[in-house]
Amino acid sequence: SQQGEEDPQALSIQEGENATMNCSYKTSINNLQWYRQNSGRGLVHLILIRSNEREKHSGRLRVTLDTSKKSSSLLITASRAADTASYFCATYSPNDYKLSFGAGTTVTVRA
Amino acid sequence: GEEVAQTPKHLVRGEGQKAKLYCAPIKGHSYVFWYQQVLKNEFKFLISFQNENVFDETGMPKERFSAKCLPNSPCSLEIQATKLEDSAVYFCASSPATGVYGYTFGSGTRLTVV
């Protein structure tokens, strides 16, 4: 079953703006990961944040994790048309041994 | 290679026919995972392997689905007697370990059952 829920379901922004999406989950985790899926393609791993980390950066991506609220956010700064994709959070829980995915946020970046 | 190779890209089967999907993981990755994506959103976990051994099969509809990862061969996912609801994109992923690294996904096989 789905572990994470993402918000919003869809997001449309102008090129150059920032995009923020959120992920909430239900059980304790070892780590949380974000993936991108371009239309018709497989998932691309973006970033992994461990349960003892609060924030992580990778290029224009910033991920935060609040284990007390069981939530994470992904911020894409200075968005580009190429950022148009669906973004999924996935959690890895102890004793579960597999990634459980949220339903995703579809981001459209308008030129 | 450095990519997970899935074949075929598209597969069309009549209801009741068999479907077989293949996945070549990245060399050196011990873990292989199969997921089913319906309607471009939910990723449903099916099964995972540690080398040629089943690691977790809690997501597999066992009556009609089976999977293997044999040495020196691509991994395979087979669906006997396909049903309309099996129409989905099936993704394979591999990883050097479970729970420590991200997964590398293939481009998927789109199965259409008519």
JSON list of C-alpha atoms in Angstrom, two decimals:
[
{"chain": "A", "resi": 1, "resn": "SER", "atom": "CA", "xyz": [0.00, 0.00, 0.00]},
{"chain": "A", "resi": 2, "resn": "GLN", "atom": "CA", "xyz": [1.06, 3.60, -0.45]},
{"chain": "A", "resi": 3, "resn": "GLN", "atom": "CA", "xyz": [3.17, 4.93, 2.39]},
{"chain": "A", "resi": 4, "resn": "GLY", "atom": "CA", "xyz": [3.46, 8.55, 1.26]},
{"chain": "A", "resi": 5, "resn": "GLU", "atom": "CA", "xyz": [0.95, 11.12, 0.19]},
{"chain": "A", "resi": 6, "resn": "GLU", "atom": "CA", "xyz": [2.00, 14.10, -1.84]},
{"chain": "A", "resi": 7, "resn": "ASP", "atom": "CA", "xyz": [0.67, 17.58, -2.01]},
{"chain": "A", "resi": 8, "resn": "PRO", "atom": "CA", "xyz": [-0.21, 19.23, -4.29]},
{"chain": "A", "resi": 9, "resn": "GLN", "atom": "CA", "xyz": [-1.23, 16.67, -6.92]},
{"chain": "A", "resi": 10, "resn": "ALA", "atom": "CA", "xyz": [-0.36, 19.16, -9.65]},
{"chain": "A", "resi": 11, "resn": "LEU", "atom": "CA", "xyz": [1.59, 22.39, -9.83]},
{"chain": "A", "resi": 12, "resn": "SER", "atom": "CA", "xyz": [2.00, 24.87, -12.69]},
{"chain": "A", "resi": 13, "resn": "ILE", "atom": "CA", "xyz": [4.65, 27.57, -12.47]},
{"chain": "A", "resi": 14, "resn": "GLN", "atom": "CA", "xyz": [6.48, 30.06, -14.66]},
{"chain": "A", "resi": 15, "resn": "GLU", "atom": "CA", "xyz": [10.04, 29.38, -15.69]},
{"chain": "A", "resi": 16, "resn": "GLY", "atom": "CA", "xyz": [12.40, 30.90, -13.13]},
{"chain": "A", "resi": 17, "resn": "GLU", "atom": "CA", "xyz": [9.98, 30.48, -10.22]},
{"chain": "A", "resi": 18, "resn": "ASN", "atom": "CA", "xyz": [10.48, 28.04, -7.37]},
{"chain": "A", "resi": 19, "resn": "ALA", "atom": "CA", "xyz": [8.42, 24.88, -7.01]},
{"chain": "A", "resi": 20, "resn": "THR", "atom": "CA", "xyz": [7.66, 23.30, -3.65]},
{"chain": "A", "resi": 21, "resn": "MET", "atom": "CA", "xyz": [5.97, 19.98, -3.07]},
{"chain": "A", "resi": 22, "resn": "ASN", "atom": "CA", "xyz": [5.31, 18.08, 0.12]},
{"chain": "A", "resi": 23, "resn": "CYS", "atom": "CA", "xyz": [5.20, 14.46, 1.15]},
{"chain": "A", "resi": 24, "resn": "SER", "atom": "CA", "xyz": [3.65, 12.98, 4.27]},
{"chain": "A", "resi": 25, "resn": "TYR", "atom": "CA", "xyz": [4.11, 9.43, 5.44]},
{"chain": "A", "resi": 26, "resn": "LYS", "atom": "CA", "xyz": [2.72, 7.18, 8.13]},
{"chain": "A", "resi": 27, "resn": "THR", "atom": "CA", "xyz": [5.34, 4.94, 9.71]},
{"chain": "A", "resi": 28, "resn": "SER", "atom": "CA", "xyz": [8.91, 5.36, 10.96]},
{"chain": "A", "resi": 29, "resn": "ILE", "atom": "CA", "xyz": [11.54, 5.43, 8.24]},
{"chain": "A", "resi": 30, "resn": "ASN", "atom": "CA", "xyz": [15.23, 4.80, 7.65]},
{"chain": "A", "resi": 31, "resn": "ASN", "atom": "CA", "xyz": [15.35, 7.22, 4.77]},
{"chain": "A", "resi": 32, "resn": "LEU", "atom": "CA", "xyz": [13.19, 9.15, 2.34]},
{"chain": "A", "resi": 33, "resn": "GLN", "atom": "CA", "xyz": [13.98, 9.51, -1.34]},
{"chain": "A", "resi": 34, "resn": "TRP", "atom": "CA", "xyz": [12.75, 11.74, -4.14]},
{"chain": "A", "resi": 35, "resn": "TYR", "atom": "CA", "xyz": [12.48, 10.62, -7.75]},
{"chain": "A", "resi": 36, "resn": "ARG", "atom": "CA", "xyz": [11.56, 12.33, -11.01]},
{"chain": "A", "resi": 37, "resn": "GLN", "atom": "CA", "xyz": [9.62, 10.73, -13.83]},
{"chain": "A", "resi": 38, "resn": "ASN", "atom": "CA", "xyz": [9.51, 12.35, -17.23]},
{"chain": "A", "resi": 39, "resn": "SER", "atom": "CA", "xyz": [6.58, 11.42, -19.43]},
{"chain": "A", "resi": 40, "resn": "GLY", "atom": "CA", "xyz": [6.88, 7.86, -20.67]},
{"chain": "A", "resi": 41, "resn": "ARG", "atom": "CA", "xyz": [10.14, 7.20, -18.88]},
{"chain": "A", "resi": 42, "resn": "GLY", "atom": "CA", "xyz": [11.39, 5.44, -15.77]},
{"chain": "A", "resi": 43, "resn": "LEU", "atom": "CA", "xyz": [12.10, 7.03, -12.42]},
{"chain": "A", "resi": 44, "resn": "VAL", "atom": "CA", "xyz": [15.32, 8.95, -11.90]},
{"chain": "A", "resi": 45, "resn": "HIS", "atom": "CA", "xyz": [16.72, 9.09, -8.38]},
{"chain": "A", "resi": 46, "resn": "LEU", "atom": "CA", "xyz": [17.20, 12.70, -7.25]},
{"chain": "A", "resi": 47, "resn": "ILE", "atom": "CA", "xyz": [18.15, 12.71, -3.60]},
{"chain": "A", "resi": 48, "resn": "LEU", "atom": "CA", "xyz": [18.13, 10.53, -0.47]},
{"chain": "A", "resi": 49, "resn": "ILE", "atom": "CA", "xyz": [17.78, 11.96, 3.02]},
{"chain": "A", "resi": 50, "resn": "ARG", "atom": "CA", "xyz": [18.38, 9.81, 6.08]},
{"chain": "A", "resi": 51, "resn": "SER", "atom": "CA", "xyz": [16.11, 9.87, 9.11]},
{"chain": "A", "resi": 52, "resn": "ASN", "atom": "CA", "xyz": [18.78, 11.63, 11.19]},
{"chain": "A", "resi": 53, "resn": "GLU", "atom": "CA", "xyz": [19.19, 14.42, 8.62]},
{"chain": "A", "resi": 54, "resn": "ARG", "atom": "CA", "xyz": [17.03, 17.52, 8.46]},
{"chain": "A", "resi": 55, "resn": "GLU", "atom": "CA", "xyz": [18.05, 19.13, 5.20]},
{"chain": "A", "resi": 56, "resn": "LYS", "atom": "CA", "xyz": [19.96, 18.19, 2.08]},
{"chain": "A", "resi": 57, "resn": "HIS", "atom": "CA", "xyz": [20.92, 20.04, -1.09]},
{"chain": "A", "resi": 58, "resn": "SER", "atom": "CA", "xyz": [21.79, 18.88, -4.57]},
{"chain": "A", "resi": 59, "resn": "GLY", "atom": "CA", "xyz": [22.22, 21.56, -7.21]},
{"chain": "A", "resi": 60, "resn": "ARG", "atom": "CA", "xyz": [18.89, 23.40, -7.48]},
{"chain": "A", "resi": 61, "resn": "LEU", "atom": "CA", "xyz": [17.15, 20.87, -5.23]},
{"chain": "A", "resi": 62, "resn": "ARG", "atom": "CA", "xyz": [16.59, 21.28, -1.51]},
{"chain": "A", "resi": 63, "resn": "VAL", "atom": "CA", "xyz": [14.96, 18.58, 0.56]},
{"chain": "A", "resi": 64, "resn": "THR", "atom": "CA", "xyz": [13.84, 18.89, 4.16]},
{"chain": "A", "resi": 65, "resn": "LEU", "atom": "CA", "xyz": [12.73, 16.15, 6.50]},
{"chain": "A", "resi": 66, "resn": "ASP", "atom": "CA", "xyz": [10.72, 16.51, 9.70]},
{"chain": "A", "resi": 67, "resn": "THR", "atom": "CA", "xyz": [10.41, 13.11, 11.32]},
{"chain": "A", "resi": 68, "resn": "SER", "atom": "CA", "xyz": [8.30, 14.47, 14.18]},
{"chain": "A", "resi": 69, "resn": "LYS", "atom": "CA", "xyz": [5.65, 15.53, 11.65]},
{"chain": "A", "resi": 70, "resn": "LYS", "atom": "CA", "xyz": [6.40, 12.61, 9.31]},
{"chain": "A", "resi": 71, "resn": "SER", "atom": "CA", "xyz": [6.77, 14.97, 6.39]},
{"chain": "A", "resi": 72, "resn": "SER", "atom": "CA", "xyz": [9.27, 16.06, 3.77]},
{"chain": "A", "resi": 73, "resn": "SER", "atom": "CA", "xyz": [9.42, 18.80, 1.19]},
{"chain": "A", "resi": 74, "resn": "LEU", "atom": "CA", "xyz": [11.21, 19.14, -2.12]},
{"chain": "A", "resi": 75, "resn": "LEU", "atom": "CA", "xyz": [12.07, 22.62, -3.38]},
{"chain": "A", "resi": 76, "resn": "ILE", "atom": "CA", "xyz": [13.22, 23.19, -6.94]},
{"chain": "A", "resi": 77, "resn": "THR", "atom": "CA", "xyz": [14.72, 26.65, -7.30]},
{"chain": "A", "resi": 78, "resn": "ALA", "atom": "CA", "xyz": [14.84, 28.71, -10.52]},
{"chain": "A", "resi": 79, "resn": "SER", "atom": "CA", "xyz": [12.76, 26.17, -12.41]},
{"chain": "A", "resi": 80, "resn": "ARG", "atom": "CA", "xyz": [13.37, 25.39, -16.07]},
{"chain": "A", "resi": 81, "resn": "ALA", "atom": "CA", "xyz": [11.14, 23.89, -18.75]},
{"chain": "A", "resi": 82, "resn": "ALA", "atom": "CA", "xyz": [13.18, 20.70, -18.44]},
{"chain": "A", "resi": 83, "resn": "ASP", "atom": "CA", "xyz": [11.96, 20.34, -14.83]},
{"chain": "A", "resi": 84, "resn": "THR", "atom": "CA", "xyz": [8.48, 19.52, -16.17]},
{"chain": "A", "resi": 85, "resn": "ALA", "atom": "CA", "xyz": [7.88, 16.02, -14.82]},
{"chain": "A", "resi": 86, "resn": "SER", "atom": "CA", "xyz": [6.18, 14.07, -12.05]},
{"chain": "A", "resi": 87, "resn": "TYR", "atom": "CA", "xyz": [7.98, 13.96, -8.72]},
{"chain": "A", "resi": 88, "resn": "PHE", "atom": "CA", "xyz": [7.57, 11.08, -6.30]},
{"chain": "A", "resi": 89, "resn": "CYS", "atom": "CA", "xyz": [8.64, 10.65, -2.73]},
{"chain": "A", "resi": 90, "resn": "ALA", "atom": "CA", "xyz": [9.46, 7.15, -1.51]},
{"chain": "A", "resi": 91, "resn": "THR", "atom": "CA", "xyz": [10.13, 5.91, 1.98]},
{"chain": "A", "resi": 92, "resn": "TYR", "atom": "CA", "xyz": [12.25, 3.06, 3.24]},
{"chain": "A", "resi": 93, "resn": "SER", "atom": "CA", "xyz": [11.03, 1.73, 6.55]},
{"chain": "A", "resi": 94, "resn": "PRO", "atom": "CA", "xyz": [12.80, -0.62, 8.97]},
{"chain": "A", "resi": 95, "resn": "ASN", "atom": "CA", "xyz": [11.71, -4.22, 8.54]},
{"chain": "A", "resi": 96, "resn": "ASP", "atom": "CA", "xyz": [9.97, -3.41, 5.25]},
{"chain": "A", "resi": 97, "resn": "TYR", "atom": "CA", "xyz": [12.98, -3.79, 2.97]},
{"chain": "A", "resi": 98, "resn": "LYS", "atom": "CA", "xyz": [11.44, -1.99, 0.00]},
{"chain": "A", "resi": 99, "resn": "LEU", "atom": "CA", "xyz": [10.64, 1.52, -1.18]},
{"chain": "A", "resi": 100, "resn": "SER", "atom": "CA", "xyz": [7.03, 2.60, -0.88]},
{"chain": "A", "resi": 101, "resn": "PHE", "atom": "CA", "xyz": [6.00, 5.40, -3.21]},
{"chain": "A", "resi": 102, "resn": "GLY", "atom": "CA", "xyz": [3.60, 8.29, -2.93]},
{"chain": "A", "resi": 103, "resn": "ALA", "atom": "CA", "xyz": [1.15, 9.19, -5.69]},
{"chain": "A", "resi": 104, "resn": "GLY", "atom": "CA", "xyz": [3.35, 11.97, -7.04]},
{"chain": "A", "resi": 105, "resn": "THR", "atom": "CA", "xyz": [3.14, 15.66, -7.88]},
{"chain": "A", "resi": 106, "resn": "THR", "atom": "CA", "xyz": [2.94, 16.66, -11.53]},
{"chain": "A", "resi": 107, "resn": "VAL", "atom": "CA", "xyz": [4.94, 19.83, -12.15]},
{"chain": "A", "resi": 108, "resn": "THR", "atom": "CA", "xyz": [4.51, 21.88, -15.31]},
{"chain": "A", "resi": 109, "resn": "VAL", "atom": "CA", "xyz": [6.98, 24.68, -15.93]},
{"chain": "A", "resi": 110, "resn": "ARG", "atom": "CA", "xyz": [5.68, 27.24, -18.44]},
{"chain": "A", "resi": 111, "resn": "ALA", "atom": "CA", "xyz": [8.17, 29.02, -20.66]},
{"chain": "B", "resi": 1, "resn": "GLY", "atom": "CA", "xyz": [26.40, -1.48, -18.20]},
{"chain": "B", "resi": 2, "resn": "GLU", "atom": "CA", "xyz": [25.26, 1.51, -16.22]},
{"chain": "B", "resi": 3, "resn": "GLU", "atom": "CA", "xyz": [21.61, 1.27, -17.10]},
{"chain": "B", "resi": 4, "resn": "VAL", "atom": "CA", "xyz": [18.82, -1.13, -16.28]},
{"chain": "B", "resi": 5, "resn": "ALA", "atom": "CA", "xyz": [17.66, -2.58, -19.57]},
{"chain": "B", "resi": 6, "resn": "GLN", "atom": "CA", "xyz": [14.04, -3.66, -19.90]},
{"chain": "B", "resi": 7, "resn": "THR", "atom": "CA", "xyz": [12.59, -5.49, -22.88]},
{"chain": "B", "resi": 8, "resn": "PRO", "atom": "CA", "xyz": [10.31, -5.31, -24.68]},
{"chain": "B", "resi": 9, "resn": "LYS", "atom": "CA", "xyz": [9.26, -1.63, -24.47]},
{"chain": "B", "resi": 10, "resn": "HIS", "atom": "CA", "xyz": [5.71, -2.47, -25.47]},
{"chain": "B", "resi": 11, "resn": "LEU", "atom": "CA", "xyz": [3.76, -5.72, -25.27]},
{"chain": "B", "resi": 12, "resn": "VAL", "atom": "CA", "xyz": [0.18, -6.36, -26.38]},
{"chain": "B", "resi": 13, "resn": "ARG", "atom": "CA", "xyz": [-1.58, -9.52, -25.29]},
{"chain": "B", "resi": 14, "resn": "GLY", "atom": "CA", "xyz": [-5.10, -10.82, -25.66]},
{"chain": "B", "resi": 15, "resn": "GLU", "atom": "CA", "xyz": [-6.90, -11.58, -22.44]},
{"chain": "B", "resi": 16, "resn": "GLY", "atom": "CA", "xyz": [-5.84, -15.02, -21.24]},
{"chain": "B", "resi": 17, "resn": "GLN", "atom": "CA", "xyz": [-2.50, -15.00, -23.04]},
{"chain": "B", "resi": 18, "resn": "LYS", "atom": "CA", "xyz": [0.88, -15.18, -21.34]},
{"chain": "B", "resi": 19, "resn": "ALA", "atom": "CA", "xyz": [3.19, -12.18, -21.03]},
{"chain": "B", "resi": 20, "resn": "LYS", "atom": "CA", "xyz": [6.89, -12.30, -20.24]},
{"chain": "B", "resi": 21, "resn": "LEU", "atom": "CA", "xyz": [8.97, -9.25, -19.41]},
{"chain": "B", "resi": 22, "resn": "TYR", "atom": "CA", "xyz": [12.74, -9.06, -19.05]},
{"chain": "B", "resi": 23, "resn": "CYS", "atom": "CA", "xyz": [15.14, -6.96, -17.03]},
{"chain": "B", "resi": 24, "resn": "ALA", "atom": "CA", "xyz": [18.92, -6.79, -17.10]},
{"chain": "B", "resi": 25, "resn": "PRO", "atom": "CA", "xyz": [20.09, -5.06, -13.89]},
{"chain": "B", "resi": 26, "resn": "ILE", "atom": "CA", "xyz": [23.27, -3.04, -13.60]},
{"chain": "B", "resi": 27, "resn": "LYS", "atom": "CA", "xyz": [26.27, -5.31, -13.28]},
{"chain": "B", "resi": 28, "resn": "GLY", "atom": "CA", "xyz": [27.32, -5.56, -9.64]},
{"chain": "B", "resi": 29, "resn": "HIS", "atom": "CA", "xyz": [23.90, -4.67, -8.27]},
{"chain": "B", "resi": 30, "resn": "SER", "atom": "CA", "xyz": [22.75, -7.47, -5.99]},
{"chain": "B", "resi": 31, "resn": "TYR", "atom": "CA", "xyz": [19.14, -6.37, -5.65]},
{"chain": "B", "resi": 32, "resn": "VAL", "atom": "CA", "xyz": [16.41, -6.30, -8.28]},
{"chain": "B", "resi": 33, "resn": "PHE", "atom": "CA", "xyz": [12.92, -4.89, -7.74]},
{"chain": "B", "resi": 34, "resn": "TRP", "atom": "CA", "xyz": [9.76, -5.05, -9.85]},
{"chain": "B", "resi": 35, "resn": "TYR", "atom": "CA", "xyz": [7.05, -2.39, -9.63]},
{"chain": "B", "resi": 36, "resn": "GLN", "atom": "CA", "xyz": [3.76, -1.97, -11.44]},
{"chain": "B", "resi": 37, "resn": "GLN", "atom": "CA", "xyz": [2.56, 1.53, -12.36]},
{"chain": "B", "resi": 38, "resn": "VAL", "atom": "CA", "xyz": [-1.08, 1.94, -13.26]},
{"chain": "B", "resi": 39, "resn": "LEU", "atom": "CA", "xyz": [-2.50, 5.18, -14.66]},
{"chain": "B", "resi": 40, "resn": "LYS", "atom": "CA", "xyz": [0.76, 7.14, -14.38]},
{"chain": "B", "resi": 41, "resn": "ASN", "atom": "CA", "xyz": [0.70, 7.42, -10.63]},
{"chain": "B", "resi": 42, "resn": "GLU", "atom": "CA", "xyz": [0.75, 4.67, -8.04]},
{"chain": "B", "resi": 43, "resn": "PHE", "atom": "CA", "xyz": [3.82, 2.43, -8.01]},
{"chain": "B", "resi": 44, "resn": "LYS", "atom": "CA", "xyz": [2.88, -0.95, -6.61]},
{"chain": "B", "resi": 45, "resn": "PHE", "atom": "CA", "xyz": [5.72, -3.12, -5.33]},
{"chain": "B", "resi": 46, "resn": "LEU", "atom": "CA", "xyz": [5.61, -6.66, -6.70]},
{"chain": "B", "resi": 47, "resn": "ILE", "atom": "CA", "xyz": [8.76, -8.58, -5.80]},
{"chain": "B", "resi": 48, "resn": "SER", "atom": "CA", "xyz": [12.46, -8.19, -5.03]},
{"chain": "B", "resi": 49, "resn": "PHE", "atom": "CA", "xyz": [15.48, -10.43, -5.44]},
{"chain": "B", "resi": 50, "resn": "GLN", "atom": "CA", "xyz": [18.84, -10.63, -3.75]},
{"chain": "B", "resi": 51, "resn": "ASN", "atom": "CA", "xyz": [20.93, -12.14, -6.51]},
{"chain": "B", "resi": 52, "resn": "GLU", "atom": "CA", "xyz": [18.91, -15.17, -7.63]},
{"chain": "B", "resi": 53, "resn": "ASN", "atom": "CA", "xyz": [16.98, -15.52, -4.39]},
{"chain": "B", "resi": 54, "resn": "VAL", "atom": "CA", "xyz": [13.54, -14.09, -3.77]},
{"chain": "B", "resi": 55, "resn": "PHE", "atom": "CA", "xyz": [13.95, -11.40, -1.09]},
{"chain": "B", "resi": 56, "resn": "ASP", "atom": "CA", "xyz": [10.41, -10.12, -0.71]},
{"chain": "B", "resi": 57, "resn": "GLU", "atom": "CA", "xyz": [7.39, -11.31, -2.68]},
{"chain": "B", "resi": 58, "resn": "THR", "atom": "CA", "xyz": [4.64, -9.74, -0.60]},
{"chain": "B", "resi": 59, "resn": "GLY", "atom": "CA", "xyz": [3.30, -7.74, -3.53]},
{"chain": "B", "resi": 60, "resn": "MET", "atom": "CA", "xyz": [2.97, -10.58, -6.01]},
{"chain": "B", "resi": 61, "resn": "PRO", "atom": "CA", "xyz": [-0.47, -11.86, -7.06]},
{"chain": "B", "resi": 62, "resn": "LYS", "atom": "CA", "xyz": [0.80, -15.41, -6.82]},
{"chain": "B", "resi": 63, "resn": "GLU", "atom": "CA", "xyz": [-1.94, -17.12, -8.77]},
{"chain": "B", "resi": 64, "resn": "ARG", "atom": "CA", "xyz": [-0.81, -15.72, -12.12]},
{"chain": "B", "resi": 65, "resn": "PHE", "atom": "CA", "xyz": [2.46, -13.85, -11.56]},
{"chain": "B", "resi": 66, "resn": "SER", "atom": "CA", "xyz": [5.88, -15.40, -11.25]},
{"chain": "B", "resi": 67, "resn": "ALA", "atom": "CA", "xyz": [9.42, -14.04, -11.45]},
{"chain": "B", "resi": 68, "resn": "LYS", "atom": "CA", "xyz": [12.97, -15.30, -11.65]},
{"chain": "B", "resi": 69, "resn": "CYS", "atom": "CA", "xyz": [16.52, -13.98, -11.53]},
{"chain": "B", "resi": 70, "resn": "LEU", "atom": "CA", "xyz": [18.87, -16.71, -12.71]},
{"chain": "B", "resi": 71, "resn": "PRO", "atom": "CA", "xyz": [22.66, -16.38, -12.89]},
{"chain": "B", "resi": 72, "resn": "ASN", "atom": "CA", "xyz": [23.98, -15.01, -16.19]},
{"chain": "B", "resi": 73, "resn": "SER", "atom": "CA", "xyz": [20.47, -14.34, -17.52]},
{"chain": "B", "resi": 74, "resn": "PRO", "atom": "CA", "xyz": [18.14, -11.34, -17.47]},
{"chain": "B", "resi": 75, "resn": "CYS", "atom": "CA", "xyz": [15.57, -11.38, -14.72]},
{"chain": "B", "resi": 76, "resn": "SER", "atom": "CA", "xyz": [12.03, -12.11, -15.87]},
{"chain": "B", "resi": 77, "resn": "LEU", "atom": "CA", "xyz": [8.47, -11.40, -14.79]},
{"chain": "B", "resi": 78, "resn": "GLU", "atom": "CA", "xyz": [5.82, -13.67, -16.23]},
{"chain": "B", "resi": 79, "resn": "ILE", "atom": "CA", "xyz": [2.07, -13.25, -16.14]},
{"chain": "B", "resi": 80, "resn": "GLN", "atom": "CA", "xyz": [0.01, -16.30, -17.00]},
{"chain": "B", "resi": 81, "resn": "ALA", "atom": "CA", "xyz": [-3.51, -15.80, -18.31]},
{"chain": "B", "resi": 82, "resn": "THR", "atom": "CA", "xyz": [-3.40, -12.02, -18.44]},
{"chain": "B", "resi": 83, "resn": "LYS", "atom": "CA", "xyz": [-6.42, -9.98, -17.42]},
{"chain": "B", "resi": 84, "resn": "LEU", "atom": "CA", "xyz": [-7.48, -6.50, -18.51]},
{"chain": "B", "resi": 85, "resn": "GLU", "atom": "CA", "xyz": [-6.47, -5.11, -15.11]},
{"chain": "B", "resi": 86, "resn": "ASP", "atom": "CA", "xyz": [-2.87, -6.25, -15.69]},
{"chain": "B", "resi": 87, "resn": "SER", "atom": "CA", "xyz": [-2.54, -3.42, -18.24]},
{"chain": "B", "resi": 88, "resn": "ALA", "atom": "CA", "xyz": [0.15, -1.20, -16.76]},
{"chain": "B", "resi": 89, "resn": "VAL", "atom": "CA", "xyz": [3.77, -0.18, -17.08]},
{"chain": "B", "resi": 90, "resn": "TYR", "atom": "CA", "xyz": [6.08, -2.61, -15.32]},
{"chain": "B", "resi": 91, "resn": "PHE", "atom": "CA", "xyz": [9.33, -1.17, -14.02]},
{"chain": "B", "resi": 92, "resn": "CYS", "atom": "CA", "xyz": [12.42, -3.00, -12.95]},
{"chain": "B", "resi": 93, "resn": "ALA", "atom": "CA", "xyz": [15.03, -1.38, -10.71]},
{"chain": "B", "resi": 94, "resn": "SER", "atom": "CA", "xyz": [18.34, -2.47, -9.27]},
{"chain": "B", "resi": 95, "resn": "SER", "atom": "CA", "xyz": [20.50, -1.36, -6.37]},
{"chain": "B", "resi": 96, "resn": "PRO", "atom": "CA", "xyz": [23.80, -2.43, -4.77]},
{"chain": "B", "resi": 97, "resn": "ALA", "atom": "CA", "xyz": [22.02, -2.83, -1.44]},
{"chain": "B", "resi": 98, "resn": "THR", "atom": "CA", "xyz": [18.57, -2.39, -0.02]},
{"chain": "B", "resi": 99, "resn": "GLY", "atom": "CA", "xyz": [17.74, 0.60, 2.14]},
{"chain": "B", "resi": 100, "resn": "VAL", "atom": "CA", "xyz": [21.03, 2.40, 1.73]},
{"chain": "B", "resi": 101, "resn": "TYR", "atom": "CA", "xyz": [21.12, 3.69, -1.82]},
{"chain": "B", "resi": 102, "resn": "GLY", "atom": "CA", "xyz": [18.60, 4.93, -4.32]},
{"chain": "B", "resi": 103, "resn": "TYR", "atom": "CA", "xyz": [17.34, 2.58, -6.97]},
{"chain": "B", "resi": 104, "resn": "THR", "atom": "CA", "xyz": [18.21, 2.78, -10.66]},
{"chain": "B", "resi": 105, "resn": "PHE", "atom": "CA", "xyz": [15.10, 2.22, -12.73]},
{"chain": "B", "resi": 106, "resn": "GLY", "atom": "CA", "xyz": [14.69, 0.91, -16.25]},
{"chain": "B", "resi": 107, "resn": "SER", "atom": "CA", "xyz": [12.44, 2.62, -18.80]},
{"chain": "B", "resi": 108, "resn": "GLY", "atom": "CA", "xyz": [9.67, 0.12, -18.25]},
{"chain": "B", "resi": 109, "resn": "THR", "atom": "CA", "xyz": [7.59, -2.29, -20.30]},
{"chain": "B", "resi": 110, "resn": "ARG", "atom": "CA", "xyz": [4.10, -1.10, -21.22]},
{"chain": "B", "resi": 111, "resn": "LEU", "atom": "CA", "xyz": [1.76, -4.09, -21.16]},
{"chain": "B", "resi": 112, "resn": "THR", "atom": "CA", "xyz": [-1.60, -3.67, -22.83]},
{"chain": "B", "resi": 113, "resn": "VAL", "atom": "CA", "xyz": [-4.12, -6.47, -22.41]},
{"chain": "B", "resi": 114, "resn": "VAL", "atom": "CA", "xyz": [-6.94, -6.35, -24.95]}
]
